[in-house]
């Protein structure tokens, strides 16, 4: 048997409903907050992600799926959405109108990571990116949209951690201090961190191996080395979050896993053991130079991405069900070949009117077909046999009230609509319920 690749998983119909619902809620909130959708290729030219060795992150250097296509071109399956989005922003000159551009995207990303719960090789991100002036208001627009999204799905137990990496000048100052400090303590660092010391010392602060190491815990903090401009920007972001009553924790060790960030960075954690180390369900920050680095004008960006797989795990862990159970308006039971043929037509006409309905395609007994109606959680069961056909009528059983009536076949859609609208059994919500 051929099996799915390691680190991937199938999303079966019941789960697919949840994905679709989550995606729809996110799309709705994006519309409210004025973010417009962009769809970019799932693979990009290798250089989109591997920029002149500028990025020292594990993700870019050890985890990308790179391949040579049949035309000898080097390609990369996108490991994240930001770089492709910036590439498209630049290539399509979305900046020419001089306006702030607010985009969202959704789709699979690929990283060759060690799979575990909440960490996959194909996973799904819903991302937001905003390009425009380096305004703290835009940072807060992004963060507050994330909070709105979490409110919309009812997910609680969240913690926003935030930090500033400052602008280039601030980071250069800080980098010198860090190099000096870690060089003096080099023997206490893990092998990867020793390597990071020359490539990108800030990344040492993010080390998962050394995270409880005193040398890391006592390392100098960036806050002290921010220049006035960076300090002002960060303080304004925090003040605006306070105004909106958005709670956060300033975490001086937060540096993020990608190298393009500057100034504000943040992560949203789901506070629970359920996801272990993979409890960051949304993360992002400001990137002031990426548009320029990818050949565009000097326009800063800020954005975030939600880990959709992890959000669904968190929702399940909280017992939050965002979709209504599978259901049909009606299930049609037929007795005999003639009834089945007539039934096919009835169903087709109902479906054209928007009813969710189905019938049994097996030559099953009456009992088995009733079971199938139950399995499909049908509000009504329609029964069509030889007698009904002769009388041009159909039996309709309301599975909520248990009432049974005989209705002219031609009037069936009209009748059902009336019943659904006046159904008291579920407070008139039947129709909504059946149209997830
Ligand atoms: P990231 O932190 O690498 O940032 O990923 C964002 C989110 O994607 C993570 O917080 C996590 O929820 C989810 N994620 C990452 N890797 C995996 C994985 N292997 N399996 C399951 N979920 C995963 C970015 O990708 C940036 N592009 C975010 C951004 C947008 N920054 C600015 N704009």
Coordinates of C-alpha atoms and ligand atoms in Angstrom, one line a residue:
X1 CA 0.0 0.0 0.0
X2 CA 1.3 3.5 -0.9
X3 CA 1.1 5.7 2.2
X4 CA 1.1 9.5 2.7
X5 CA 4.5 11.2 3.0
X6 CA 6.0 11.5 6.5
X7 CA 4.9 14.7 8.2
X8 CA 1.7 15.1 6.1
X9 CA -1.9 14.1 6.9
X10 CA -5.2 13.6 5.1
X11 CA -8.1 15.9 6.0
X12 CA -11.1 13.7 5.9
X13 CA -14.7 15.0 5.2
X14 CA -15.7 15.7 8.8
X15 CA -12.5 17.6 9.5
X16 CA -12.7 19.4 6.1
X17 CA -15.9 21.1 7.3
X18 CA -14.0 22.6 10.2
X19 CA -11.2 23.8 8.0
X20 CA -13.7 25.4 5.6
X21 CA -15.5 27.1 8.5
X22 CA -12.3 28.4 10.1
X23 CA -11.2 29.7 6.7
X24 CA -14.5 31.4 6.2
X25 CA -14.5 33.1 9.6
X26 CA -10.9 34.3 8.9
X27 CA -12.0 35.6 5.5
X28 CA -15.0 37.5 7.1
X29 CA -12.7 39.2 9.6
X30 CA -10.2 40.1 6.9
X31 CA -13.1 41.7 4.9
X32 CA -14.1 43.7 8.0
X33 CA -10.5 44.8 8.6
X34 CA -10.0 45.6 4.9
X35 CA -7.4 42.9 4.0
X36 CA -7.7 41.6 0.4
X37 CA -6.8 38.2 -0.8
X38 CA -3.6 37.5 -2.8
X39 CA -2.8 34.0 -4.2
X40 CA 0.8 33.3 -5.1
X41 CA 2.4 30.2 -6.4
X42 CA 3.2 27.3 -4.1
X43 CA 6.7 27.1 -5.5
X44 CA 8.9 30.1 -6.1
X45 CA 12.3 30.7 -7.5
X46 CA 14.9 29.5 -5.0
X47 CA 16.3 33.0 -4.5
X48 CA 12.9 34.3 -3.2
X49 CA 13.7 32.5 0.1
X50 CA 17.5 32.1 -0.1
X51 CA 18.5 35.7 -0.5
X52 CA 22.3 36.0 -0.9
X53 CA 22.8 33.9 2.2
X54 CA 21.2 36.8 4.1
X55 CA 19.0 34.5 6.1
X56 CA 20.7 32.4 8.7
X57 CA 17.6 30.7 10.0
X58 CA 17.2 27.0 10.2
X59 CA 14.0 27.3 8.2
X60 CA 15.7 28.8 5.2
X61 CA 19.0 26.8 5.5
X62 CA 18.0 23.4 6.6
X63 CA 14.2 22.9 6.0
X64 CA 13.3 24.1 2.6
X65 CA 12.2 21.6 -0.1
X66 CA 14.4 22.7 -3.0
X67 CA 14.3 21.1 -6.4
X68 CA 15.6 21.5 -10.0
X69 CA 12.8 21.5 -12.5
X70 CA 12.9 19.9 -15.9
X71 CA 14.2 23.2 -17.3
X72 CA 17.2 23.1 -15.0
X73 CA 15.7 26.0 -12.9
X74 CA 16.2 25.9 -9.1
X75 CA 12.9 26.1 -7.3
X76 CA 11.7 26.0 -3.7
X77 CA 8.4 24.9 -2.3
X78 CA 7.3 27.9 -0.2
X79 CA 8.2 27.4 3.5
X80 CA 6.2 30.5 4.5
X81 CA 4.0 33.1 2.8
X82 CA 5.8 36.4 3.4
X83 CA 8.6 36.3 0.9
X84 CA 6.3 35.1 -2.0
X85 CA 3.8 37.9 -1.1
X86 CA 6.5 40.5 -1.1
X87 CA 7.8 39.1 -4.4
X88 CA 4.3 39.5 -5.9
X89 CA 3.9 43.0 -4.4
X90 CA 7.1 44.1 -6.0
X91 CA 6.6 42.3 -9.3
X92 CA 3.1 43.5 -9.8
X93 CA 4.0 47.0 -8.6
X94 CA 1.2 47.1 -6.1
X95 CA 3.0 50.0 -4.5
X96 CA 2.4 52.5 -7.4
X97 CA -0.7 54.1 -5.9
X98 CA 1.2 55.1 -2.8
X99 CA -1.5 53.7 -0.6
X100 CA -1.2 51.2 2.2
X101 CA -1.7 47.7 0.8
X102 CA -3.3 45.2 3.1
X103 CA -3.2 41.6 1.9
X104 CA -4.1 38.1 3.2
X105 CA -3.3 34.6 1.9
X106 CA -4.1 31.1 2.8
X107 CA -2.6 27.8 1.8
X108 CA -0.1 25.0 2.4
X109 CA 3.5 25.7 3.3
X110 CA 6.3 23.1 3.4
X111 CA 9.2 22.6 5.8
X112 CA 11.4 19.6 6.2
X113 CA 11.1 19.5 10.0
X114 CA 11.0 16.6 12.5
X115 CA 7.3 15.8 12.6
X116 CA 5.4 15.8 15.8
X117 CA 2.0 16.9 17.1
X118 CA 1.4 20.4 15.8
X119 CA 4.5 20.3 13.6
X120 CA 4.2 19.0 10.0
X121 CA 6.1 19.0 6.7
X122 CA 3.0 20.3 4.9
X123 CA 1.0 22.7 7.1
X124 CA -1.4 25.5 6.5
X125 CA -1.0 29.2 7.2
X126 CA -3.4 32.0 7.0
X127 CA -1.3 35.2 6.7
X128 CA -1.8 38.9 6.7
X129 CA 0.7 41.4 5.3
X130 CA 0.5 45.2 5.2
X131 CA 2.9 47.4 3.2
X132 CA 3.1 51.2 3.9
X133 CA 4.7 53.7 6.1
X134 CA 6.6 52.5 9.2
X135 CA 3.6 53.3 11.4
X136 CA 3.0 51.7 14.8
X137 CA -0.7 52.0 13.9
X138 CA -0.1 49.3 11.2
X139 CA 1.7 47.0 13.6
X140 CA -1.4 47.3 15.9
X141 CA -3.8 46.9 12.9
X142 CA -2.1 43.5 12.3
X143 CA -2.1 42.4 16.0
X144 CA -5.7 43.6 16.6
X145 CA -6.9 41.8 13.6
X146 CA -5.4 38.6 15.0
X147 CA -7.2 39.2 18.3
X148 CA -10.4 39.7 16.4
X149 CA -9.9 36.4 14.6
X150 CA -9.4 34.6 17.9
X151 CA -12.5 36.2 19.4
X152 CA -14.5 35.2 16.3
X153 CA -13.7 31.5 16.9
X154 CA -14.0 31.8 20.7
X155 CA -10.4 30.6 21.4
X156 CA -9.2 31.7 24.8
X157 CA -6.2 30.9 27.0
X158 CA -3.9 32.9 24.7
X159 CA -0.8 34.9 25.6
X160 CA 0.6 37.6 23.3
X161 CA 4.4 37.9 23.7
X162 CA 5.9 40.9 22.1
X163 CA 9.4 42.5 21.7
X164 CA 11.3 45.0 19.6
X165 CA 14.4 44.0 17.6
X166 CA 14.9 47.7 16.8
X167 CA 16.0 49.2 13.5
X168 CA 19.4 48.3 11.9
X169 CA 21.4 50.7 14.0
X170 CA 19.9 49.4 17.3
X171 CA 20.4 45.8 16.2
X172 CA 24.0 46.5 15.2
X173 CA 24.7 48.0 18.6
X174 CA 23.1 45.2 20.4
X175 CA 24.8 42.6 18.2
X176 CA 28.2 43.9 19.3
X177 CA 27.3 43.7 23.0
X178 CA 25.9 40.2 22.5
X179 CA 29.0 38.9 20.6
X180 CA 31.2 40.2 23.5
X181 CA 29.0 38.6 26.1
X182 CA 28.6 35.2 24.5
X183 CA 32.3 35.0 23.5
X184 CA 33.1 35.4 27.1
X185 CA 30.7 32.5 27.9
X186 CA 31.2 30.4 24.8
X187 CA 32.0 27.2 26.7
X188 CA 28.4 27.2 28.1
X189 CA 26.8 27.3 24.7
X190 CA 25.5 24.4 22.6
X191 CA 27.2 23.5 19.3
X192 CA 24.5 25.3 17.2
X193 CA 24.8 28.4 19.3
X194 CA 28.6 28.5 18.9
X195 CA 27.9 28.5 15.2
X196 CA 25.2 31.2 15.6
X197 CA 27.7 33.5 17.4
X198 CA 29.4 34.3 14.1
X199 CA 26.3 34.1 11.8
X200 CA 23.5 35.7 13.8
X201 CA 24.1 36.1 17.6
X202 CA 20.6 37.3 18.2
X203 CA 19.4 33.8 17.3
X204 CA 21.2 32.3 20.3
X205 CA 18.4 33.9 22.5
X206 CA 15.9 31.8 20.7
X207 CA 17.8 28.5 21.2
X208 CA 15.5 25.6 22.3
X209 CA 18.4 23.6 23.6
X210 CA 19.9 26.4 25.7
X211 CA 16.6 28.0 26.7
X212 CA 17.1 27.4 30.4
X213 CA 20.8 28.0 30.4
X214 CA 21.8 30.8 32.9
X215 CA 24.0 32.3 30.3
X216 CA 21.0 32.9 28.1
X217 CA 18.7 34.0 30.9
X218 CA 21.2 36.6 32.0
X219 CA 22.2 37.8 28.6
X220 CA 21.9 41.6 27.9
X221 CA 18.5 42.6 26.8
X222 CA 17.8 44.5 23.6
X223 CA 15.5 47.1 25.3
X224 CA 18.6 48.9 26.6
X225 CA 20.2 49.2 23.2
X226 CA 17.2 50.5 21.1
X227 CA 17.9 54.0 19.7
X228 CA 15.3 56.7 20.3
X229 CA 13.4 56.1 17.1
X230 CA 13.0 52.4 17.8
X231 CA 12.1 53.0 21.4
X232 CA 9.5 55.5 20.4
X233 CA 8.0 53.1 17.8
X234 CA 7.8 50.2 20.3
X235 CA 6.4 52.3 23.1
X236 CA 3.7 53.7 20.8
X237 CA 2.8 50.1 19.7
X238 CA 2.5 49.1 23.4
X239 CA 0.4 52.2 24.2
X240 CA -2.0 51.6 21.3
X241 CA -2.4 47.9 22.5
X242 CA -3.2 49.2 26.0
X243 CA -5.8 51.6 24.5
X244 CA -7.5 48.6 22.8
X245 CA -7.3 46.6 26.0
X246 CA -5.2 43.9 24.3
X247 CA -3.1 42.1 26.8
X248 CA 0.5 41.3 26.1
X249 CA 3.7 40.3 27.8
X250 CA 7.0 42.0 26.8
X251 CA 9.5 39.2 26.3
X252 CA 13.0 40.5 25.7
X253 CA 14.2 37.1 24.5
X254 CA 11.7 36.9 21.7
X255 CA 13.7 37.1 18.4
X256 CA 11.6 34.9 16.0
X257 CA 12.8 32.2 13.7
X258 CA 13.3 34.3 10.5
X259 CA 16.0 36.9 9.8
X260 CA 14.0 39.5 8.0
X261 CA 12.4 41.1 11.1
X262 CA 13.1 44.5 12.5
X263 CA 11.4 46.5 15.2
X264 CA 8.2 44.8 16.5
X265 CA 8.0 41.0 16.7
X266 CA 5.3 39.0 18.4
X267 CA 3.9 35.5 19.0
X268 CA 0.6 34.3 20.2
X269 CA 0.8 31.2 22.4
X270 CA -2.0 28.8 23.3
X271 CA -1.5 28.2 27.0
X272 CA -1.9 24.5 27.4
X273 CA 0.2 21.4 27.4
X274 CA -1.8 19.9 24.6
X275 CA 0.5 21.2 21.9
X276 CA 3.8 20.8 23.8
X277 CA 6.5 22.9 22.3
X278 CA 4.4 23.7 19.3
X279 CA 2.0 26.0 21.1
X280 CA 2.7 29.2 19.1
X281 CA -0.4 29.4 16.9
X282 CA 0.3 32.8 15.4
X283 CA 3.4 34.8 14.9
X284 CA 4.8 37.8 13.0
X285 CA 6.4 41.1 13.0
X286 CA 7.7 44.0 11.1
X287 CA 10.2 43.7 8.2
X288 CA 11.4 47.0 7.1
X289 CA 13.9 45.9 4.4
X290 CA 12.4 42.8 2.7
X291 CA 10.6 44.7 -0.1
X292 CA 13.9 46.5 -0.9
X293 CA 15.9 43.3 -0.7
X294 CA 13.5 41.7 -3.2
X295 CA 14.1 44.5 -5.7
X296 CA 11.3 46.8 -4.7
X297 CA 11.2 50.4 -3.3
X298 CA 12.0 51.2 0.3
X299 CA 8.6 50.3 1.7
X300 CA 8.4 48.6 5.1
X301 CA 6.1 45.7 5.7
X302 CA 4.4 44.1 8.8
X303 CA 2.5 40.9 9.0
X304 CA 1.7 37.6 10.7
X305 CA 0.7 34.1 10.0
X306 CA -1.6 31.8 11.8
X307 CA -0.8 28.1 12.0
X308 CA -4.2 26.7 11.0
X309 CA -3.3 23.1 11.9
X310 CA -2.4 24.2 15.5
X311 CA -5.5 26.4 15.8
X312 CA -7.7 23.4 15.0
X313 CA -5.8 21.3 17.5
X314 CA -6.3 24.0 20.1
X315 CA -10.0 24.3 19.3
X316 CA -10.4 20.5 19.7
X317 CA -8.6 20.6 23.0
X318 CA -10.9 23.4 24.3
X319 CA -13.9 21.4 23.1
X320 CA -15.0 24.2 20.8
X321 CA -16.9 22.9 17.8
X322 CA -17.1 25.6 15.1
X323 CA -19.3 23.6 12.7
X324 CA -22.8 22.2 13.0
X325 CA -23.0 18.5 12.6
X326 CA -23.4 16.9 9.2
X327 CA -27.1 17.2 8.1
X328 CA -29.4 17.1 5.2
X329 CA -32.7 18.8 4.6
X330 CA -34.1 15.4 3.4
X331 CA -33.1 11.9 2.6
X332 CA -35.2 10.1 0.0
X333 CA -36.1 6.4 0.4
X334 CA -37.3 4.7 -2.7
X335 CA -38.9 1.3 -3.2
X336 CA -38.4 -0.2 -6.6
X337 CA -36.6 0.8 -9.8
X338 CA -39.4 3.1 -11.1
X339 CA -39.5 5.0 -7.8
X340 CA -35.8 5.4 -7.9
X341 CA -35.9 6.9 -11.4
X342 CA -38.6 9.3 -10.3
X343 CA -36.6 10.0 -7.1
X344 CA -33.5 11.0 -9.0
X345 CA -35.6 13.7 -10.7
X346 CA -37.2 14.9 -7.5
X347 CA -33.7 15.3 -5.9
X348 CA -32.3 17.1 -8.9
X349 CA -35.1 19.6 -8.8
X350 CA -34.7 20.1 -5.0
X351 CA -31.0 20.6 -5.3
X352 CA -31.6 23.3 -8.0
X353 CA -33.7 25.1 -5.4
X354 CA -30.8 24.8 -2.8
X355 CA -32.0 21.9 -0.7
X356 CA -29.4 19.6 0.7
X357 CA -30.7 16.2 -0.1
X358 CA -29.7 12.7 -1.1
X359 CA -31.1 9.2 -1.7
X360 CA -29.9 5.7 -1.4
X361 CA -27.9 4.4 -4.3
X362 CA -27.9 0.9 -3.1
X363 CA -30.7 -1.6 -3.6
X364 CA -31.2 -1.6 0.1
X365 CA -34.1 -2.7 2.3
X366 CA -36.5 -0.2 3.8
X367 CA -34.8 -0.6 7.2
X368 CA -31.4 0.0 5.8
X369 CA -32.5 3.1 3.9
X370 CA -34.0 4.5 7.1
X371 CA -30.7 3.9 8.8
X372 CA -29.0 5.8 6.0
X373 CA -31.4 8.7 6.5
X374 CA -30.4 8.7 10.2
X375 CA -26.7 8.5 9.4
X376 CA -27.1 11.6 7.2
X377 CA -29.0 13.4 10.0
X378 CA -31.9 14.3 7.7
X379 CA -34.6 16.7 8.9
X380 CA -37.1 14.9 6.7
X381 CA -37.3 11.4 5.3
X382 CA -39.3 11.2 2.1
X383 CA -40.6 7.8 1.0
X384 CA -41.6 7.0 -2.5
X385 CA -43.1 3.6 -3.5
X386 CA -45.3 2.3 -6.2
X387 CA -48.6 3.5 -4.6
X388 CA -47.2 7.0 -4.1
X389 CA -46.0 7.1 -7.7
X390 CA -49.5 6.1 -9.0
X391 CA -51.1 8.9 -6.8
X392 CA -48.3 11.4 -7.8
X393 CA -47.7 11.9 -4.0
X394 CA -44.8 11.3 -1.7
X395 CA -44.7 10.5 2.0
X396 CA -42.9 13.0 4.2
X397 CA -41.8 12.2 7.7
X398 CA -40.6 15.1 9.8
X399 CA -37.8 13.6 11.9
X400 CA -38.1 16.3 14.5
X401 CA -41.9 16.2 15.2
X402 CA -42.3 12.6 13.9
X403 CA -45.4 13.8 12.0
X404 CA -46.0 12.0 8.7
X405 CA -48.0 13.5 5.7
X406 CA -48.6 12.8 2.1
X407 CA -47.7 15.7 -0.3
X408 CA -48.1 16.1 -4.0
X409 CA -44.8 15.4 -5.7
X410 CA -44.9 18.7 -7.6
X411 CA -45.4 20.7 -4.4
X412 CA -42.7 19.0 -2.4
X413 CA -40.1 21.9 -2.4
X414 CA -42.7 24.5 -1.5
X415 CA -44.0 22.3 1.3
X416 CA -40.5 21.6 2.8
X417 CA -39.5 25.3 2.7
X418 CA -42.7 26.2 4.6
X419 CA -42.0 23.5 7.2
X420 CA -38.4 24.4 7.6
X421 CA -39.2 28.0 8.1
X422 CA -41.8 27.4 10.7
X423 CA -40.0 24.6 12.5
X424 CA -40.3 25.3 16.2
X425 CA -38.4 22.3 17.3
X426 CA -35.1 24.0 17.1
X427 CA -36.2 27.6 17.4
X428 CA -36.5 28.0 13.6
X429 CA -32.9 27.3 13.2
X430 CA -33.4 24.1 11.1
X431 CA -32.6 25.8 7.8
X432 CA -29.5 27.5 9.1
X433 CA -28.4 24.2 10.7
X434 CA -28.7 22.3 7.5
X435 CA -26.7 24.8 5.5
X436 CA -23.3 24.8 7.4
Ligands
LIG1 P1 6.6 31.3 11.5 O1 6.7 31.6 12.9 O2 7.7 30.6 10.8 O3 6.4 32.7 10.7 O4 5.2 30.6 11.2 C1 4.0 31.1 11.6 C2 3.1 30.0 12.2 O5 3.0 28.9 11.4 C3 3.7 29.5 13.5 O6 3.5 30.3 14.6 C4 3.0 28.1 13.6 O7 1.7 28.3 14.2 C5 2.8 27.8 12.1 N1 3.8 26.8 11.7 C6 5.1 27.0 11.4 N2 5.8 25.9 11.1 C7 4.9 24.9 11.2 C8 4.9 23.4 11.1 N3 6.0 22.8 10.7 N4 3.8 22.7 11.3 C9 2.6 23.4 11.7 N5 2.5 24.7 11.9 C10 3.6 25.4 11.7 C11 6.2 32.8 9.4 O8 6.0 31.9 8.6 C12 6.1 34.3 8.9 N6 6.0 34.3 7.5 C13 5.0 35.0 9.6 C14 4.9 36.4 9.2 C15 4.1 36.9 8.3 N7 5.7 37.4 9.5 C16 5.4 38.5 8.9 N8 4.4 38.2 8.1

